[in-house]
Amino acid sequence: MTTTPIAERTTSVAARATDLSKIYGQGETQVVALDQVSIAFRQAEFTAIMGPSGSGKSTLMHCVAGLDTFSSGSVRIGDTELGSLKDKQLTKLRRDKIGFIFQAFNLLPTLTALENITLPMDIAGRKPDKQWLDSVITMIGLADRLKHRPSQLSGGQQQRVAVARALASRPDIIFGDEPTGNLDSRSGAEVLGFLRNSVRELGQTVVMVTHDPVAAAYADRVVFLADGRIVDEVYEPTADSVLDRMLRLSGGTPQTP
Ligand SMILES: Nc1ncnc2c1ncn2[C@@H]1O[C@H](COP(=O)(O)OP(=O)(O)O)[C@@H](O)[C@H]1O
Ligand SMILES: [Mg+2]
């Protein structure tokens, strides 16, 4: 097995959008949801996307994840240009290369935790890498819950199952739209910790939409959207530095302690 040098690993790009625009409707009802957005998501980096409601966060995530079409520009996952793919190829790329975590856990109630975790791979007819799966399950602390059904698990545990499901196929990139939006702060902190560990320890690439500065502080960088454009970016964020930027961007004055 060959290993990639760290320097190379940290500079390779898992996904990229270039001059990405998404326009809904026409004429007077036209909405520019994304206005020529260019952004790269580097491998083994955890990015949080923030911005006011309606700023284009979900649209950006959905377009880069191949869940939605765009009006102009381009999106690449690894070396693959999404615009060049037919529907079937896009479905396959989504299944094989991309993991998703939603606000609603989206687990199947009749399946056990383990069956839920391996379901996407079962559908794809792929055998999970046993060692990888074990390390994911251990990291997420679910080893003694694998035979439980979702109804027998707390919300936090269910979302941990959903995180394990996203990680199981070792996707090139994981997207989460408000993945902690339905969790209490303690369960949310656990899930965010696991996402961060998957980046630090397993080299995963994670992109997460959130409106919560505390959640964003788990990321390596925070990208701020407003009116469909990237307006700011913070590396090594803290909840305070994120809140400060949010206030500044909204025209408010940061509070002095
Ligand atoms: N299906 C749609 N039809 C028309 N406009 C839409 C649609 N989806 C989103 N929009 C508009 O696009 C903009 C960005 O939406 P969205 O990406 O959902 O924002 P966010 O996730 O940041 O709240 C908003 O103005 C929203 O009203
Ligand atoms: Mg949204």
CSV table of C-alpha atoms and ligand atoms in Angstrom, one decimal:
chain,number,residue,atom,x,y,z
A,1,MET,CA,0.0,0.0,0.0
A,2,THR,CA,1.3,3.4,-0.8
A,3,THR,CA,0.9,6.3,1.5
A,4,THR,CA,0.3,9.9,0.4
A,5,PRO,CA,2.8,12.4,1.8
A,6,ILE,CA,1.1,14.8,4.3
A,7,ALA,CA,1.9,17.9,2.2
A,8,GLU,CA,0.2,16.4,-0.8
A,9,ARG,CA,-2.7,15.1,1.2
A,10,THR,CA,-3.5,18.5,2.7
A,11,THR,CA,-3.4,20.3,-0.5
A,12,SER,CA,-5.5,18.0,-2.7
A,13,VAL,CA,-9.0,19.1,-3.2
A,14,ALA,CA,-12.0,16.8,-2.5
A,15,ALA,CA,-14.5,19.0,-4.2
A,16,ARG,CA,-14.6,22.4,-5.9
A,17,ALA,CA,-17.1,24.8,-7.2
A,18,THR,CA,-16.1,27.4,-9.8
A,19,ASP,CA,-18.2,30.4,-10.7
A,20,LEU,CA,-21.2,28.5,-9.5
A,21,SER,CA,-24.6,30.2,-10.0
A,22,LYS,CA,-28.1,29.0,-9.3
A,23,ILE,CA,-31.0,31.1,-10.4
A,24,TYR,CA,-34.6,30.2,-9.5
A,25,GLY,CA,-37.5,31.6,-11.6
A,26,GLN,CA,-37.5,34.3,-14.2
A,27,GLY,CA,-38.1,38.0,-14.6
A,28,GLU,CA,-39.5,39.7,-11.6
A,29,THR,CA,-39.7,36.6,-9.5
A,30,GLN,CA,-36.1,35.6,-10.3
A,31,VAL,CA,-34.0,34.7,-7.2
A,32,VAL,CA,-30.2,34.5,-7.5
A,33,ALA,CA,-29.6,31.8,-4.9
A,34,LEU,CA,-25.9,31.5,-5.8
A,35,ASP,CA,-23.9,34.2,-7.5
A,36,GLN,CA,-20.7,33.0,-9.1
A,37,VAL,CA,-19.4,31.2,-6.0
A,38,SER,CA,-15.9,29.7,-6.2
A,39,ILE,CA,-14.8,27.5,-3.3
A,40,ALA,CA,-12.5,24.5,-2.8
A,41,PHE,CA,-13.0,21.9,-0.1
A,42,ARG,CA,-9.5,20.4,0.7
A,43,GLN,CA,-9.1,16.8,1.7
A,44,ALA,CA,-9.1,16.1,5.4
A,45,GLU,CA,-10.5,19.5,6.2
A,46,PHE,CA,-13.7,20.3,8.1
A,47,THR,CA,-15.5,23.3,6.7
A,48,ALA,CA,-18.6,25.0,8.2
A,49,ILE,CA,-20.8,27.1,6.0
A,50,MET,CA,-22.7,29.9,7.7
A,51,GLY,CA,-24.9,32.8,6.8
A,52,PRO,CA,-28.4,34.3,7.3
A,53,SER,CA,-31.4,32.3,6.3
A,54,GLY,CA,-31.9,32.5,2.6
A,55,SER,CA,-28.2,33.2,1.9
A,56,GLY,CA,-27.7,30.1,-0.2
A,57,LYS,CA,-26.1,27.6,2.2
A,58,SER,CA,-28.4,24.7,1.4
A,59,THR,CA,-28.3,25.5,-2.3
A,60,LEU,CA,-24.5,25.5,-2.3
A,61,MET,CA,-24.3,22.2,-0.5
A,62,HIS,CA,-26.9,20.6,-2.7
A,63,CYS,CA,-25.3,21.7,-5.9
A,64,VAL,CA,-21.8,20.6,-4.8
A,65,ALA,CA,-23.2,17.3,-3.6
A,66,GLY,CA,-24.9,16.6,-6.9
A,67,LEU,CA,-28.4,16.8,-5.4
A,68,ASP,CA,-29.5,19.8,-7.4
A,69,THR,CA,-28.7,21.2,-10.8
A,70,PHE,CA,-27.1,24.6,-11.2
A,71,SER,CA,-27.5,27.4,-13.8
A,72,SER,CA,-23.9,28.0,-14.7
A,73,GLY,CA,-20.3,27.4,-13.5
A,74,SER,CA,-18.9,24.0,-12.7
A,75,VAL,CA,-18.6,21.5,-9.8
A,76,ARG,CA,-16.0,18.8,-9.4
A,77,ILE,CA,-15.9,16.0,-7.0
A,78,GLY,CA,-12.3,14.8,-7.1
A,79,ASP,CA,-11.4,14.8,-10.8
A,80,THR,CA,-15.0,14.3,-11.9
A,81,GLU,CA,-16.9,17.2,-13.4
A,82,LEU,CA,-20.6,16.9,-12.4
A,83,GLY,CA,-21.9,18.7,-15.4
A,84,SER,CA,-20.5,16.0,-17.7
A,85,LEU,CA,-22.4,13.2,-16.0
A,86,LYS,CA,-25.6,11.5,-17.1
A,87,ASP,CA,-28.3,10.9,-14.4
A,88,LYS,CA,-27.2,7.4,-13.8
A,89,GLN,CA,-23.6,8.3,-13.5
A,90,LEU,CA,-24.5,11.1,-11.1
A,91,THR,CA,-26.5,8.7,-8.9
A,92,LYS,CA,-23.6,6.3,-8.8
A,93,LEU,CA,-21.1,9.1,-7.9
A,94,ARG,CA,-23.4,10.3,-5.1
A,95,ARG,CA,-23.7,6.8,-3.8
A,96,ASP,CA,-20.0,5.9,-4.0
A,97,LYS,CA,-18.2,9.2,-3.3
A,98,ILE,CA,-20.5,11.3,-1.1
A,99,GLY,CA,-21.9,10.8,2.4
A,100,PHE,CA,-24.9,12.7,3.7
A,101,ILE,CA,-26.0,13.7,7.2
A,102,PHE,CA,-29.3,15.5,7.5
A,103,GLN,CA,-31.0,17.3,10.3
A,104,ALA,CA,-33.7,14.6,10.5
A,105,PHE,CA,-31.7,11.4,11.1
A,106,ASN,CA,-33.4,9.5,8.2
A,107,LEU,CA,-32.9,6.0,9.6
A,108,LEU,CA,-35.1,3.1,8.6
A,109,PRO,CA,-37.2,2.1,11.6
A,110,THR,CA,-37.3,-1.6,10.8
A,111,LEU,CA,-33.6,-2.0,10.5
A,112,THR,CA,-31.1,-2.3,13.3
A,113,ALA,CA,-28.4,0.3,13.8
A,114,LEU,CA,-25.8,-1.9,12.0
A,115,GLU,CA,-28.2,-2.6,9.1
A,116,ASN,CA,-28.8,1.2,8.8
A,117,ILE,CA,-25.1,1.9,8.8
A,118,THR,CA,-24.4,-0.6,6.0
A,119,LEU,CA,-27.6,0.0,4.0
A,120,PRO,CA,-26.2,2.3,1.4
A,121,MET,CA,-23.4,-0.2,0.7
A,122,ASP,CA,-25.8,-3.1,0.6
A,123,ILE,CA,-27.9,-1.3,-2.0
A,124,ALA,CA,-24.8,-0.6,-4.0
A,125,GLY,CA,-23.8,-4.2,-3.7
A,126,ARG,CA,-20.5,-3.3,-2.0
A,127,LYS,CA,-18.9,-5.1,0.9
A,128,PRO,CA,-17.9,-2.8,3.7
A,129,ASP,CA,-14.2,-2.8,4.6
A,130,LYS,CA,-14.5,-4.6,7.9
A,131,GLN,CA,-11.5,-2.9,9.6
A,132,TRP,CA,-12.7,0.5,8.5
A,133,LEU,CA,-16.3,-0.2,9.6
A,134,ASP,CA,-15.0,-1.4,13.0
A,135,SER,CA,-13.0,1.7,13.5
A,136,VAL,CA,-15.9,3.9,12.6
A,137,ILE,CA,-18.2,2.1,15.0
A,138,THR,CA,-15.7,2.2,17.8
A,139,MET,CA,-15.0,5.9,17.3
A,140,ILE,CA,-18.7,6.6,17.3
A,141,GLY,CA,-19.2,4.6,20.5
A,142,LEU,CA,-22.0,2.4,19.1
A,143,ALA,CA,-20.4,-1.1,19.5
A,144,ASP,CA,-23.0,-2.1,22.2
A,145,ARG,CA,-26.0,-0.6,20.3
A,146,LEU,CA,-25.6,-2.3,17.0
A,147,LYS,CA,-28.7,-4.6,17.3
A,148,HIS,CA,-30.9,-1.8,18.6
A,149,ARG,CA,-33.6,-0.3,16.3
A,150,PRO,CA,-33.8,3.5,15.9
A,151,SER,CA,-36.8,3.7,18.3
A,152,GLN,CA,-34.6,2.1,21.0
A,153,LEU,CA,-32.0,4.8,20.6
A,154,SER,CA,-31.9,8.4,21.8
A,155,GLY,CA,-31.8,11.3,19.3
A,156,GLY,CA,-28.1,11.7,19.8
A,157,GLN,CA,-27.5,8.0,19.3
A,158,GLN,CA,-29.6,8.0,16.2
A,159,GLN,CA,-27.6,10.8,14.7
A,160,ARG,CA,-24.4,8.9,15.6
A,161,VAL,CA,-25.8,6.0,13.5
A,162,ALA,CA,-26.4,8.5,10.7
A,163,VAL,CA,-22.8,9.7,11.0
A,164,ALA,CA,-21.5,6.1,11.0
A,165,ARG,CA,-23.6,5.4,7.9
A,166,ALA,CA,-22.1,8.5,6.1
A,167,LEU,CA,-18.6,7.3,7.0
A,168,ALA,CA,-19.1,3.6,6.3
A,169,SER,CA,-18.4,3.7,2.6
A,170,ARG,CA,-15.4,6.0,3.1
A,171,PRO,CA,-16.7,8.7,0.9
A,172,ASP,CA,-14.5,11.4,-0.6
A,173,ILE,CA,-16.6,14.0,1.1
A,174,ILE,CA,-19.4,14.2,3.7
A,175,PHE,CA,-22.0,16.9,3.6
A,176,GLY,CA,-24.2,17.8,6.6
A,177,ASP,CA,-27.1,20.3,6.5
A,178,GLU,CA,-27.6,21.4,10.1
A,179,PRO,CA,-26.6,17.9,11.4
A,180,THR,CA,-27.0,18.9,15.0
A,181,GLY,CA,-30.2,21.0,14.4
A,182,ASN,CA,-32.4,18.5,16.2
A,183,LEU,CA,-30.1,17.6,19.0
A,184,ASP,CA,-29.7,18.9,22.5
A,185,SER,CA,-26.4,20.7,23.1
A,186,ARG,CA,-24.7,17.7,24.7
A,187,SER,CA,-25.7,15.2,22.0
A,188,GLY,CA,-24.8,17.9,19.4
A,189,ALA,CA,-21.4,18.3,20.9
A,190,GLU,CA,-20.8,14.5,20.7
A,191,VAL,CA,-21.8,14.3,17.1
A,192,LEU,CA,-19.6,17.3,16.3
A,193,GLY,CA,-16.7,15.8,18.1
A,194,PHE,CA,-17.1,12.6,16.0
A,195,LEU,CA,-17.2,14.6,12.8
A,196,ARG,CA,-14.1,16.4,13.9
A,197,ASN,CA,-12.4,13.1,14.8
A,198,SER,CA,-13.3,11.6,11.5
A,199,VAL,CA,-11.4,14.5,9.9
A,200,ARG,CA,-8.4,14.4,12.3
A,201,GLU,CA,-8.0,10.7,12.7
A,202,LEU,CA,-9.5,9.2,9.6
A,203,GLY,CA,-8.7,11.9,7.1
A,204,GLN,CA,-12.3,12.5,6.1
A,205,THR,CA,-13.4,15.6,4.4
A,206,VAL,CA,-16.5,17.2,5.9
A,207,VAL,CA,-18.7,20.2,4.9
A,208,MET,CA,-21.4,21.2,7.3
A,209,VAL,CA,-24.0,23.9,7.1
A,210,THR,CA,-24.9,25.4,10.5
A,211,HIS,CA,-26.2,28.6,12.1
A,212,ASP,CA,-24.7,27.9,15.4
A,213,PRO,CA,-21.3,29.5,16.2
A,214,VAL,CA,-20.5,26.8,18.8
A,215,ALA,CA,-21.0,24.1,16.2
A,216,ALA,CA,-19.0,26.1,13.6
A,217,ALA,CA,-16.1,26.3,16.1
A,218,TYR,CA,-15.5,22.5,15.6
A,219,ALA,CA,-14.5,23.1,12.0
A,220,ASP,CA,-11.1,24.0,10.6
A,221,ARG,CA,-12.6,27.0,8.7
A,222,VAL,CA,-15.8,28.8,8.5
A,223,VAL,CA,-17.1,30.3,5.2
A,224,PHE,CA,-19.8,33.0,5.4
A,225,LEU,CA,-22.4,33.4,2.7
A,226,ALA,CA,-24.7,36.4,2.2
A,227,ASP,CA,-27.0,36.9,-0.8
A,228,GLY,CA,-25.5,33.9,-2.6
A,229,ARG,CA,-21.9,35.1,-2.3
A,230,ILE,CA,-19.0,34.2,-0.1
A,231,VAL,CA,-18.4,37.3,2.0
A,232,ASP,CA,-15.9,36.1,4.6
A,233,GLU,CA,-13.8,33.2,5.8
A,234,VAL,CA,-12.2,32.4,9.2
A,235,TYR,CA,-9.6,29.7,9.9
A,236,GLU,CA,-9.3,28.0,13.2
A,237,PRO,CA,-12.5,29.5,14.4
A,238,THR,CA,-13.7,29.9,18.0
A,239,ALA,CA,-17.3,30.4,18.9
A,240,ASP,CA,-16.4,34.0,19.8
A,241,SER,CA,-14.5,34.8,16.6
A,242,VAL,CA,-17.4,33.3,14.6
A,243,LEU,CA,-20.0,35.3,16.5
A,244,ASP,CA,-17.9,38.4,16.1
A,245,ARG,CA,-17.9,38.0,12.3
A,246,MET,CA,-21.6,37.2,12.2
A,247,LEU,CA,-22.4,40.4,14.1
A,248,ARG,CA,-20.1,42.5,11.9
A,249,LEU,CA,-21.6,41.0,8.7
A,250,SER,CA,-25.1,41.7,9.9
A,251,GLY,CA,-24.1,45.3,10.6
A,252,GLY,CA,-24.3,44.9,14.4
A,253,THR,CA,-21.6,45.9,16.8
A,254,PRO,CA,-19.7,43.1,18.5
A,255,GLN,CA,-20.3,43.2,22.3
A,256,THR,CA,-17.4,44.1,24.5
A,257,PRO,CA,-17.0,41.9,27.5
B,1,LIG,N1,-37.0,25.7,-5.0
B,1,LIG,C1,-36.9,27.0,-4.9
B,1,LIG,N2,-37.6,27.9,-5.7
B,1,LIG,C2,-37.4,29.2,-5.6
B,1,LIG,N3,-36.5,29.8,-4.8
B,1,LIG,C3,-35.8,29.0,-4.0
B,1,LIG,C4,-35.9,27.6,-4.0
B,1,LIG,N4,-35.0,27.0,-3.1
B,1,LIG,C5,-34.4,28.1,-2.5
B,1,LIG,N5,-34.8,29.3,-3.0
B,1,LIG,C6,-34.3,30.6,-2.7
B,1,LIG,O1,-32.9,30.6,-2.9
B,1,LIG,C7,-32.3,31.4,-1.8
B,1,LIG,C8,-31.3,30.5,-1.1
B,1,LIG,O2,-32.0,29.5,-0.4
B,1,LIG,P1,-31.3,28.4,0.5
B,1,LIG,O3,-30.1,27.9,-0.2
B,1,LIG,O4,-32.3,27.4,1.0
B,1,LIG,O5,-30.8,29.3,1.8
B,1,LIG,P2,-30.3,28.9,3.2
B,1,LIG,O6,-30.0,27.4,3.2
B,1,LIG,O7,-29.0,29.7,3.4
B,1,LIG,O8,-31.3,29.3,4.2
B,1,LIG,C9,-33.5,31.9,-1.0
B,1,LIG,O9,-33.8,33.2,-1.4
B,1,LIG,C10,-34.6,30.9,-1.2
B,1,LIG,O10,-35.8,31.6,-1.1
B,2,MG,MG,-30.9,25.9,4.4
